[in-house]
Short mmCIF file of C-alpha atoms in Angstrom, two decimals:
data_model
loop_
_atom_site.label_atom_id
_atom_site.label_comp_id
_atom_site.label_asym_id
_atom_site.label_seq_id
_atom_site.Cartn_x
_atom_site.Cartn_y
_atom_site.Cartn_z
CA UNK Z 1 -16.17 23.27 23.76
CA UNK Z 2 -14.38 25.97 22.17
CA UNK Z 3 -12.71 25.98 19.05
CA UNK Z 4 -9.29 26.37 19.05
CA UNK Z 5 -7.60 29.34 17.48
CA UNK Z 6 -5.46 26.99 15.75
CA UNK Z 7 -7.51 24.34 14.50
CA UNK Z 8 -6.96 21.50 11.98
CA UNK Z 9 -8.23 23.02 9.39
CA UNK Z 10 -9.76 20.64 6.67
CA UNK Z 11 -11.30 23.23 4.36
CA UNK Z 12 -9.08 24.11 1.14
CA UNK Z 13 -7.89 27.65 1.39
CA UNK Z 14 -7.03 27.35 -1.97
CA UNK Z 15 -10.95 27.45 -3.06
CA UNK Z 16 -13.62 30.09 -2.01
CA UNK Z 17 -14.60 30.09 1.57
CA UNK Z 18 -17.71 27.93 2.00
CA UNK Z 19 -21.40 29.85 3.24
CA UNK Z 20 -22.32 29.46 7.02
CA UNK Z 21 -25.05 27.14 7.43
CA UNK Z 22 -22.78 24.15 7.92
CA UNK Z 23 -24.30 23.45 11.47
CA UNK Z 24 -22.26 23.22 14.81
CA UNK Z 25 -18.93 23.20 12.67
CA UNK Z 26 -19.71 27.06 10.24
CA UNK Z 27 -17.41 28.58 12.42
CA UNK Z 28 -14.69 27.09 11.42
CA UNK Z 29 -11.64 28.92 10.56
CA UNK Z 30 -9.88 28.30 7.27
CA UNK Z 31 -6.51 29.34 8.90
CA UNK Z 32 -3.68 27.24 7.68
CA UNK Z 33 -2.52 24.81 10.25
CA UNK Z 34 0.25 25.56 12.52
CA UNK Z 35 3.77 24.90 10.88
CA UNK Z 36 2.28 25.71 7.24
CA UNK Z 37 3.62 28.73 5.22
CA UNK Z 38 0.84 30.12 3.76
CA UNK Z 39 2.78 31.05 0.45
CA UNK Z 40 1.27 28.55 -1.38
CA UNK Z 41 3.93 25.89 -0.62
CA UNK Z 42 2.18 23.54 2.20
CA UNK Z 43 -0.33 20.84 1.24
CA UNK Z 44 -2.81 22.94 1.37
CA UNK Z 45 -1.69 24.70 -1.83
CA UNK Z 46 -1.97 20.98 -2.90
CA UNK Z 47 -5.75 20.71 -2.23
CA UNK Z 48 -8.48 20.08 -3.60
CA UNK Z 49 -10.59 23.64 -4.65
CA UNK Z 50 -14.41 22.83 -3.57
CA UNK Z 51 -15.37 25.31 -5.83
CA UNK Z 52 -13.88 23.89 -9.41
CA UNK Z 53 -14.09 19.91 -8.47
CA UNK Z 54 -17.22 17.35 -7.65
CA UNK Z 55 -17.46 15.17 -5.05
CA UNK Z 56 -16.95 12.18 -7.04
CA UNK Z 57 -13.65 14.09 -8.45
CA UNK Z 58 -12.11 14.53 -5.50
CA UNK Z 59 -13.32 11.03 -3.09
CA UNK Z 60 -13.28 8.65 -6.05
CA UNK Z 61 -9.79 9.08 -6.97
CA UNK Z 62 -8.56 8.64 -3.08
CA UNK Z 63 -10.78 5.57 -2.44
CA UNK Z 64 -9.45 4.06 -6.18
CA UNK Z 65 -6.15 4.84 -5.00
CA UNK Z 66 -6.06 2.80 -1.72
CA UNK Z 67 -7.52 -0.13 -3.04
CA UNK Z 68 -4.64 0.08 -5.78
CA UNK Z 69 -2.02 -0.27 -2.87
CA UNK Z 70 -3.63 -2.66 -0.88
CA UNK Z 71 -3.97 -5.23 -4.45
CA UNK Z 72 -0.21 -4.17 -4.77
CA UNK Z 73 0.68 -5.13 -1.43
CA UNK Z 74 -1.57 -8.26 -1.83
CA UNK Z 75 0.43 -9.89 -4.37
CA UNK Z 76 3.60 -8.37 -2.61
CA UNK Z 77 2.72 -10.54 0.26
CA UNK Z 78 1.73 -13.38 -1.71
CA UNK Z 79 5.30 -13.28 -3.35
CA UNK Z 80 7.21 -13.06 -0.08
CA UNK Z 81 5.23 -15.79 1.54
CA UNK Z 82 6.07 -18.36 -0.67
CA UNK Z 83 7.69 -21.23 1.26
CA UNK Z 84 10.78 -20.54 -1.13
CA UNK Z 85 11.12 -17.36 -0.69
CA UNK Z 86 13.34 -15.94 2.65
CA UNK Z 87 12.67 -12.53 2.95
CA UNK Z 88 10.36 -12.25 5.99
CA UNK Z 89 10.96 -8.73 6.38
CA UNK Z 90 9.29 -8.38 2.74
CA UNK Z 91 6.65 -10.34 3.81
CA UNK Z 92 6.15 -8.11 7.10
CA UNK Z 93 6.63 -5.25 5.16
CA UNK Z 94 3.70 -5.97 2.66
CA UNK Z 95 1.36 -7.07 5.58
CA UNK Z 96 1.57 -3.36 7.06
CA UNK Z 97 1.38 -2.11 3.65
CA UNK Z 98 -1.68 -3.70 3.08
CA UNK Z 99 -3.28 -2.86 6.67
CA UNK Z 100 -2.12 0.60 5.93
CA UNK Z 101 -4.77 0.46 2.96
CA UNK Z 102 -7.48 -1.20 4.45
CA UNK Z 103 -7.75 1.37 7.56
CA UNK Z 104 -7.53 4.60 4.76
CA UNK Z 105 -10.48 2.71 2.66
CA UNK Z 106 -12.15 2.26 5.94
CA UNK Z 107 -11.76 5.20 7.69
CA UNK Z 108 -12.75 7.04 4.57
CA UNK Z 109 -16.04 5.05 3.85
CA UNK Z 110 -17.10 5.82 8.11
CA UNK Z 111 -16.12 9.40 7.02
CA UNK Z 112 -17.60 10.21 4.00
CA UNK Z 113 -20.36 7.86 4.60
CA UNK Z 114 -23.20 10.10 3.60
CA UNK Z 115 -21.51 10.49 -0.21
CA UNK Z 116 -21.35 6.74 -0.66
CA UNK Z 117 -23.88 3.78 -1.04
CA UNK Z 118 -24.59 3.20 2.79
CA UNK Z 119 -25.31 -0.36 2.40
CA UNK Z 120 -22.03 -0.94 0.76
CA UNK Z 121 -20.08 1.21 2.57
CA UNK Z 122 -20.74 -0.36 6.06
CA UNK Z 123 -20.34 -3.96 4.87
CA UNK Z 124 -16.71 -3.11 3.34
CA UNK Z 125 -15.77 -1.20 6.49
CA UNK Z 126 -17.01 -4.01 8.54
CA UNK Z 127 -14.82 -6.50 6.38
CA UNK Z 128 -11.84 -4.32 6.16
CA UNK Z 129 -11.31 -3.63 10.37
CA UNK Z 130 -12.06 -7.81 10.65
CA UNK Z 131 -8.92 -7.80 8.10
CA UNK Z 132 -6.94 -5.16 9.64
CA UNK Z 133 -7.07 -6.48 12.84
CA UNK Z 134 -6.51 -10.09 12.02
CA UNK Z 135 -3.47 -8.77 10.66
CA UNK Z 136 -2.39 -6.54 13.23
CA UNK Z 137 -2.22 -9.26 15.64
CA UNK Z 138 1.38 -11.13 14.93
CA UNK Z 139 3.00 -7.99 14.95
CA UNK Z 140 1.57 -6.98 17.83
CA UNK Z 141 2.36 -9.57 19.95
CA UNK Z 142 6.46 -9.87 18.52
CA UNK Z 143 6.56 -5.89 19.13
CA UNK Z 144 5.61 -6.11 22.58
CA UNK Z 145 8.00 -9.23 23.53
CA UNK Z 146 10.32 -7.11 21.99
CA UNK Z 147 9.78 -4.31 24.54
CA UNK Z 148 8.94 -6.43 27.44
CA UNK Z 149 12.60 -8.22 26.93
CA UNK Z 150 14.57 -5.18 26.07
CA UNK Z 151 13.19 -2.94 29.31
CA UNK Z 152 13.74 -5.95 31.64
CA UNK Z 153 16.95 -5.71 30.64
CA UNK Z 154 17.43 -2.38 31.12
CA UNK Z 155 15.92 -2.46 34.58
CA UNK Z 156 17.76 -5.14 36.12
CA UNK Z 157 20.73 -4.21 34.37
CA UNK Z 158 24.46 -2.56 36.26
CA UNK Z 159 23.93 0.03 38.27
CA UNK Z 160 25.60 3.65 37.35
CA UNK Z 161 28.58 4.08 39.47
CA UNK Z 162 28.40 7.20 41.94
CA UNK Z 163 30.36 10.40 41.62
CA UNK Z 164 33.72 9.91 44.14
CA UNK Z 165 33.34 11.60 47.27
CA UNK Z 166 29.59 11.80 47.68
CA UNK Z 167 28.33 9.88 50.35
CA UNK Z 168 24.76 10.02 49.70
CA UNK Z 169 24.98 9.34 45.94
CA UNK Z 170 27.26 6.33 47.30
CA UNK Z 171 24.74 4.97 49.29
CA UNK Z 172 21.89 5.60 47.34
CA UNK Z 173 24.11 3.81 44.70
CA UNK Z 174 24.59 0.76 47.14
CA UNK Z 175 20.78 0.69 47.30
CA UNK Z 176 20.29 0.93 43.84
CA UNK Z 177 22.52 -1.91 43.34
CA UNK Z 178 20.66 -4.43 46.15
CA UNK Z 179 16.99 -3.44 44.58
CA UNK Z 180 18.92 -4.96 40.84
CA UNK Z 181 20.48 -7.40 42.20
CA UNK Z 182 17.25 -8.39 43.49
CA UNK Z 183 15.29 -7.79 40.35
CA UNK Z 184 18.01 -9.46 38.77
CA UNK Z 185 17.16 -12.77 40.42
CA UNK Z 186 13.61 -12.75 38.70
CA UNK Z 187 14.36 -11.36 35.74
CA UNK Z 188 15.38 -14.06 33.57
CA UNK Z 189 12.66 -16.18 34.75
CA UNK Z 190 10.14 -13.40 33.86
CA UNK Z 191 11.49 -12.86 30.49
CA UNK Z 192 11.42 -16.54 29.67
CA UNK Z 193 7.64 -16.75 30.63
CA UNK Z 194 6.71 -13.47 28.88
CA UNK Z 195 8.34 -15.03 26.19
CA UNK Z 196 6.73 -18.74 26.14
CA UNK Z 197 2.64 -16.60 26.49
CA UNK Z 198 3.87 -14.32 23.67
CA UNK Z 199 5.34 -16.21 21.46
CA UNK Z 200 2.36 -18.75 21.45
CA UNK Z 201 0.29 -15.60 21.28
CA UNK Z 202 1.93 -14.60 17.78
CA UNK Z 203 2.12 -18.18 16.89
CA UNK Z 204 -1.90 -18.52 16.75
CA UNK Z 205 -1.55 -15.20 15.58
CA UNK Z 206 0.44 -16.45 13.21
CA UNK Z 207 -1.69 -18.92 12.48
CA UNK Z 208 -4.68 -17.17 11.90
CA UNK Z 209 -3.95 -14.45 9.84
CA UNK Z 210 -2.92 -17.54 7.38
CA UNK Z 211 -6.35 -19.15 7.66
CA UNK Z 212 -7.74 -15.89 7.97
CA UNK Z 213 -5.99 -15.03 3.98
CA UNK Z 214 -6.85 -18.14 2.43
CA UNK Z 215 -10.81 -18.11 3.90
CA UNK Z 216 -13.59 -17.31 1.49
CA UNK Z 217 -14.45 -14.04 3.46
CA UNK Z 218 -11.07 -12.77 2.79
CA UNK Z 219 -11.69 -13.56 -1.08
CA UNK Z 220 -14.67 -11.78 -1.10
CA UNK Z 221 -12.78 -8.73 0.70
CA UNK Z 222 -10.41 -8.53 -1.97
CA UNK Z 223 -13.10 -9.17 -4.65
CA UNK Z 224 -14.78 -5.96 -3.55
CA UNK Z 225 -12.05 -3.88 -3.10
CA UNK Z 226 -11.05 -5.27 -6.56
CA UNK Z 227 -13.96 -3.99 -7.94
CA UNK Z 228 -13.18 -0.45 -5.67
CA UNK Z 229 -10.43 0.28 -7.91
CA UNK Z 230 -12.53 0.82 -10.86
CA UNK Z 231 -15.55 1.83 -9.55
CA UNK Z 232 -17.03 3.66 -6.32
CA UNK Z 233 -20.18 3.27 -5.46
CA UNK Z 234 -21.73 6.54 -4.45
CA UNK Z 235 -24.83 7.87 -2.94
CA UNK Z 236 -28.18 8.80 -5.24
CA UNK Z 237 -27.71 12.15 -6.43
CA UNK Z 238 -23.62 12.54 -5.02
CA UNK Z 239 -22.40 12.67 -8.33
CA UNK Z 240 -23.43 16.55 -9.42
CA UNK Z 241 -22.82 18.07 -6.18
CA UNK Z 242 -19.70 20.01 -5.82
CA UNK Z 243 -16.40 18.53 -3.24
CA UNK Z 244 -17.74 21.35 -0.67
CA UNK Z 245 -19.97 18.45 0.58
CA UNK Z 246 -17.58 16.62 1.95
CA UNK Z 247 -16.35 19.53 3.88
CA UNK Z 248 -19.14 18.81 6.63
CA UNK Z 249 -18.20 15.40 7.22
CA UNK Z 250 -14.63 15.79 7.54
CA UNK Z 251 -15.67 19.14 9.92
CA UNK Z 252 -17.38 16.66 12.50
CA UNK Z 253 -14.52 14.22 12.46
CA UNK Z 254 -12.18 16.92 13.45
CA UNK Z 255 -14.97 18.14 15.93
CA UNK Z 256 -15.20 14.55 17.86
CA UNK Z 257 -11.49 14.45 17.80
CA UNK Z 258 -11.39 18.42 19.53
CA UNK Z 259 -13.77 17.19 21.55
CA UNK Z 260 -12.31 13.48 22.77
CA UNK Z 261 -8.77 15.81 23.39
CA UNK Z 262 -10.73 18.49 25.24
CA UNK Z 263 -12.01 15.24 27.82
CA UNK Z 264 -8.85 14.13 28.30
CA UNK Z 265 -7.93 13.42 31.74
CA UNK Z 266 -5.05 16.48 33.09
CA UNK Z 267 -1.70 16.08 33.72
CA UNK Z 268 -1.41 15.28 37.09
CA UNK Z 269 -3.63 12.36 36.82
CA UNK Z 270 -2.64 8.51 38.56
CA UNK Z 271 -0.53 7.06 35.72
CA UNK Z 272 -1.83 3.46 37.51
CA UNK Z 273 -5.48 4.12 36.92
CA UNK Z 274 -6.31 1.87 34.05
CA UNK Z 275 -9.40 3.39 33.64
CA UNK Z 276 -8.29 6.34 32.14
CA UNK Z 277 -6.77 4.19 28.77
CA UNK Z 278 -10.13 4.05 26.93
CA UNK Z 279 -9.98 8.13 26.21
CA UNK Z 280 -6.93 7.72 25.30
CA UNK Z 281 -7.16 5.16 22.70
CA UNK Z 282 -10.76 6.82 21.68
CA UNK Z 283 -8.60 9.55 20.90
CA UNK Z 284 -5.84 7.90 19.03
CA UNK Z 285 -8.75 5.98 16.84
CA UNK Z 286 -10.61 9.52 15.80
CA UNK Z 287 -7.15 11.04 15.34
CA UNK Z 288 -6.62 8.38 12.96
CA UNK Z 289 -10.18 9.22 11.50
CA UNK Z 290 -9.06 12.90 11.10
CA UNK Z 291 -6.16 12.74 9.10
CA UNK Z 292 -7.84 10.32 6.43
CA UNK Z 293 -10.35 12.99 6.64
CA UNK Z 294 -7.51 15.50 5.84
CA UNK Z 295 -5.87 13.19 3.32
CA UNK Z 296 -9.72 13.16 1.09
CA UNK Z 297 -10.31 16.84 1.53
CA UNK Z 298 -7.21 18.75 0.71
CA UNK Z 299 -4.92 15.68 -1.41
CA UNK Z 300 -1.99 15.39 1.42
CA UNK Z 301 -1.43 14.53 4.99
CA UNK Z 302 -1.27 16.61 8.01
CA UNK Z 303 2.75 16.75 8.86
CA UNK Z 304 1.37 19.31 12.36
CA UNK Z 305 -0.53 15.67 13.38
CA UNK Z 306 2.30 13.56 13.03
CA UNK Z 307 4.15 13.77 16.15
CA UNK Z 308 1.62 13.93 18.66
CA UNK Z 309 -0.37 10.76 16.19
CA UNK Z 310 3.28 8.84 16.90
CA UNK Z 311 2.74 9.53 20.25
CA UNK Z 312 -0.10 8.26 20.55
CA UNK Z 313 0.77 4.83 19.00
CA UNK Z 314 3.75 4.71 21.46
CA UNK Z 315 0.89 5.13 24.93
CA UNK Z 316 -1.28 2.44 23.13
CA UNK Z 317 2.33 0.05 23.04
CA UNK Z 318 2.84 0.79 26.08
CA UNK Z 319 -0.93 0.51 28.11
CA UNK Z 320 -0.71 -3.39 26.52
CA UNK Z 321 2.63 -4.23 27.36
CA UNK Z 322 2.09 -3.03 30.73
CA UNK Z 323 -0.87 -5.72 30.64
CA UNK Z 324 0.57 -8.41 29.69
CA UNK Z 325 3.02 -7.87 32.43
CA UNK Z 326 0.34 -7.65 34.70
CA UNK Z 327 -1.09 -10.61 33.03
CA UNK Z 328 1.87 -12.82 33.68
CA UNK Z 329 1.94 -11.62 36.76
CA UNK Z 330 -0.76 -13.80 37.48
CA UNK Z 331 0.25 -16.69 36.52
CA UNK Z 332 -0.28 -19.54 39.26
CA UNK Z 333 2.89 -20.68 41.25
CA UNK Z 334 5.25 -18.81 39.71
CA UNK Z 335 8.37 -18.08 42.26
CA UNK Z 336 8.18 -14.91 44.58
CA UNK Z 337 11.08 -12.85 42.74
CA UNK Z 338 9.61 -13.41 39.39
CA UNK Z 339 6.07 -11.69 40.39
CA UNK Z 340 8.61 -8.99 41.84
CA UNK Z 341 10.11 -8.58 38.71
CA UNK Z 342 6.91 -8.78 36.40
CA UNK Z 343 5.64 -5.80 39.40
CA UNK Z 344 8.64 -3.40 38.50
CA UNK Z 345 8.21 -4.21 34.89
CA UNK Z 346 4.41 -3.07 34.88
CA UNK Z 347 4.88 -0.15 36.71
CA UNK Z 348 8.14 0.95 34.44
CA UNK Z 349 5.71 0.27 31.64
CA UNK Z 350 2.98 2.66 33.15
CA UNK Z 351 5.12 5.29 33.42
CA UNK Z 352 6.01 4.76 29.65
CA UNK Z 353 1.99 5.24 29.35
CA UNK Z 354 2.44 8.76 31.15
CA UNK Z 355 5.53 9.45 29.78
CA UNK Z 356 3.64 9.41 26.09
CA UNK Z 357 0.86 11.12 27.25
CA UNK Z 358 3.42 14.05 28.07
CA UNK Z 359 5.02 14.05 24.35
CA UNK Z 360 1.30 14.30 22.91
CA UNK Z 361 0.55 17.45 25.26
CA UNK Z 362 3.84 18.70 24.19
CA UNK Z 363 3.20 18.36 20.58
CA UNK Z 364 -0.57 18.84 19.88
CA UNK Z 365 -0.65 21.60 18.07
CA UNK Z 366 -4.17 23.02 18.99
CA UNK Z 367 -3.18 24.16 22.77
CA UNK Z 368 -6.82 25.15 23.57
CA UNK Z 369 -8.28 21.68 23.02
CA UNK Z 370 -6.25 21.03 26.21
CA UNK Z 371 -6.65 23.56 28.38
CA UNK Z 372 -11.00 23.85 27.45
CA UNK Z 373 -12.52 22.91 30.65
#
């Protein structure tokens, strides 16, 4: 695949440009990305320069970092869970804090893998996505009751009276009004049986991201990223080498992500084919990858990546609520309208799913990457 002209561009343009020889990814350009100014005031003025800082100077710090936040948001949960204390919101808050730590250690220790002890590496990586997604779970579940309820309502809601004197829009108005009144008959039943499987869901959720916290393995997590904060274990020989070596794994992350965007299926594909999700979410996972990359390399994040990276996270939301209606769907003998409603509220929800594939086409800044055949 061709390289974009505008590209994500992950080496420092602050620092001397780095010798070919870098394999499949020495062409890259050291252009800054789009919506930079190229004065000096972007993050890229913020980097890192290869030439003046080690390897250890530049991933060390980062990785020490992260495990600072995700101690901090440790305790911050332990505080806020307290059976005395009220503020679930706190609590909530300092759960995605601490998730939002664990997948920057993690994504930076598959990253940067070759400039850290492998062995170590892959067992705290392994450890932190069991964490993450133990975690991830409760909110998960409440988030997508949340949207189930709230587009039910909105589909079986009043219809929009028609403009006077129009005799079309009246009857297509009348229509309108029979195919909600009809929905409207199944509606409440469907909402009060996505809301009995999801709220159990988030209760063992629940559940289990509490026996999941107090479990040995979780100790031992937070034991070794403990011991992360004051010291990184890197690879034989790492710490002389200049920060240019980590250039060339933070090149092939943003390849794999070019590449995952470039496979993409076009616009005009079946929003219904299901099929089609797991590019999708293999691209929201090494877009995620990237921009830790980005964060490493050049000391701040990639504001060109955050729309389209939103956007993303909105299709994902929107491929599993559209399964769980699909899932309650098939629930045995439930009453004709309420499969009829729990049909219109999984195709509403696929159409989300192509509706946030459109806002990530319209935002990705790299237009090539979606036009490459």
């Amino acid at each position: 695949m061709r390289r974009p002209d505008q590209q994500t561009t992950t080496r420092p343009t602050t620092g001397p440009a780095p010798g070919a020889g870098t394999g499949t990814d020495a062409d890259a350009t050291v252009d800054a990305p789009p919506g930079k100014a190229e004065d000096g005031t972007g993050p890229a003025a913020e980097g890192h320069p290869a030439g003046d800082l080690t390897t250890e100077a530049v991933l060390a710090p980062y990785l020490r970092g992260q495990a600072a936040d995700f101690l901090r948001s440790l305790r911050l949960h332990h505080e806020h869970s307290a059976p005395a204390e009220s503020g679930g919101h706190d609590a909530a808050a300092a759960t995605r804090a601490l998730r939002r730590a664990a997948r920057r250690i993690s994504g930076s220790l598959h990253t940067f893998r070759a400039a850290l002890d492998p062995h170590w590496a892959d067992q705290l990586r392994a450890e932190l996505a069991w964490l993450s997604g133990v975690l991830a779970r409760e909110h998960a579940y409440a988030n997508r009751l949340t949207r189930l309820v709230e587009a039910l309502h909105q589909l079986s809601g009043p219809a929009l009276p028609a403009a006077r004197g129009a005799r079309a829009a009246g009857e297509a108005a009348a229509s309108d009004a029979q195919g909600r009144a009809a929905l409207g008959v199944g509606a409440a039943r469907a909402g009060a049986l996505l809301e009995r499987r999801l709220t159990l869901a988030r209760t063992r959720s629940h559940s289990a991201a509490l026996q999941a916290l107090g479990s040995s393995r979780f100790h031992a997590v937070a034991d070794a990223v403990a011991l992360l904060a004051s010291d990184v274990p890197l690879a034989p020989g790492t710490t002389g080498r200049t920060a240019e070596a980590l250039l060339e794994p933070a090149e092939r992350a943003e390849q794999r992500l070019l590449t995952a965007v470039a496979a993409l299926p076009p616009a005009d594909s079946e929003p219904y084919n299901e099929a089609q999700d797991a590019a999708w979410h293999q691209a929201r996972l090494l877009l995620r990858l990237h921009r830790y990359a980005h964060e490493v390399v050049l000391g701040a994040a990639a504001p060109a990546l955050a729309s389209c990276g939103h956007a993303l996270d909105l299709h994902r939301d929107a491929v599993e609520a559209a399964a769980a209606a699909a899932a309650a769907a098939r629930t045995p003998r439930i009453a004709p309208a309420t499969a009829y409603a729990l049909g219109v509220l999984h195709a509403d929800q696929r159409h989300e799913v192509e509706a946030a594939r459109a806002v990530f086409r319209e935002t990705w800044p790299y237009a090539t990457a979606l036009t490459a055949p």
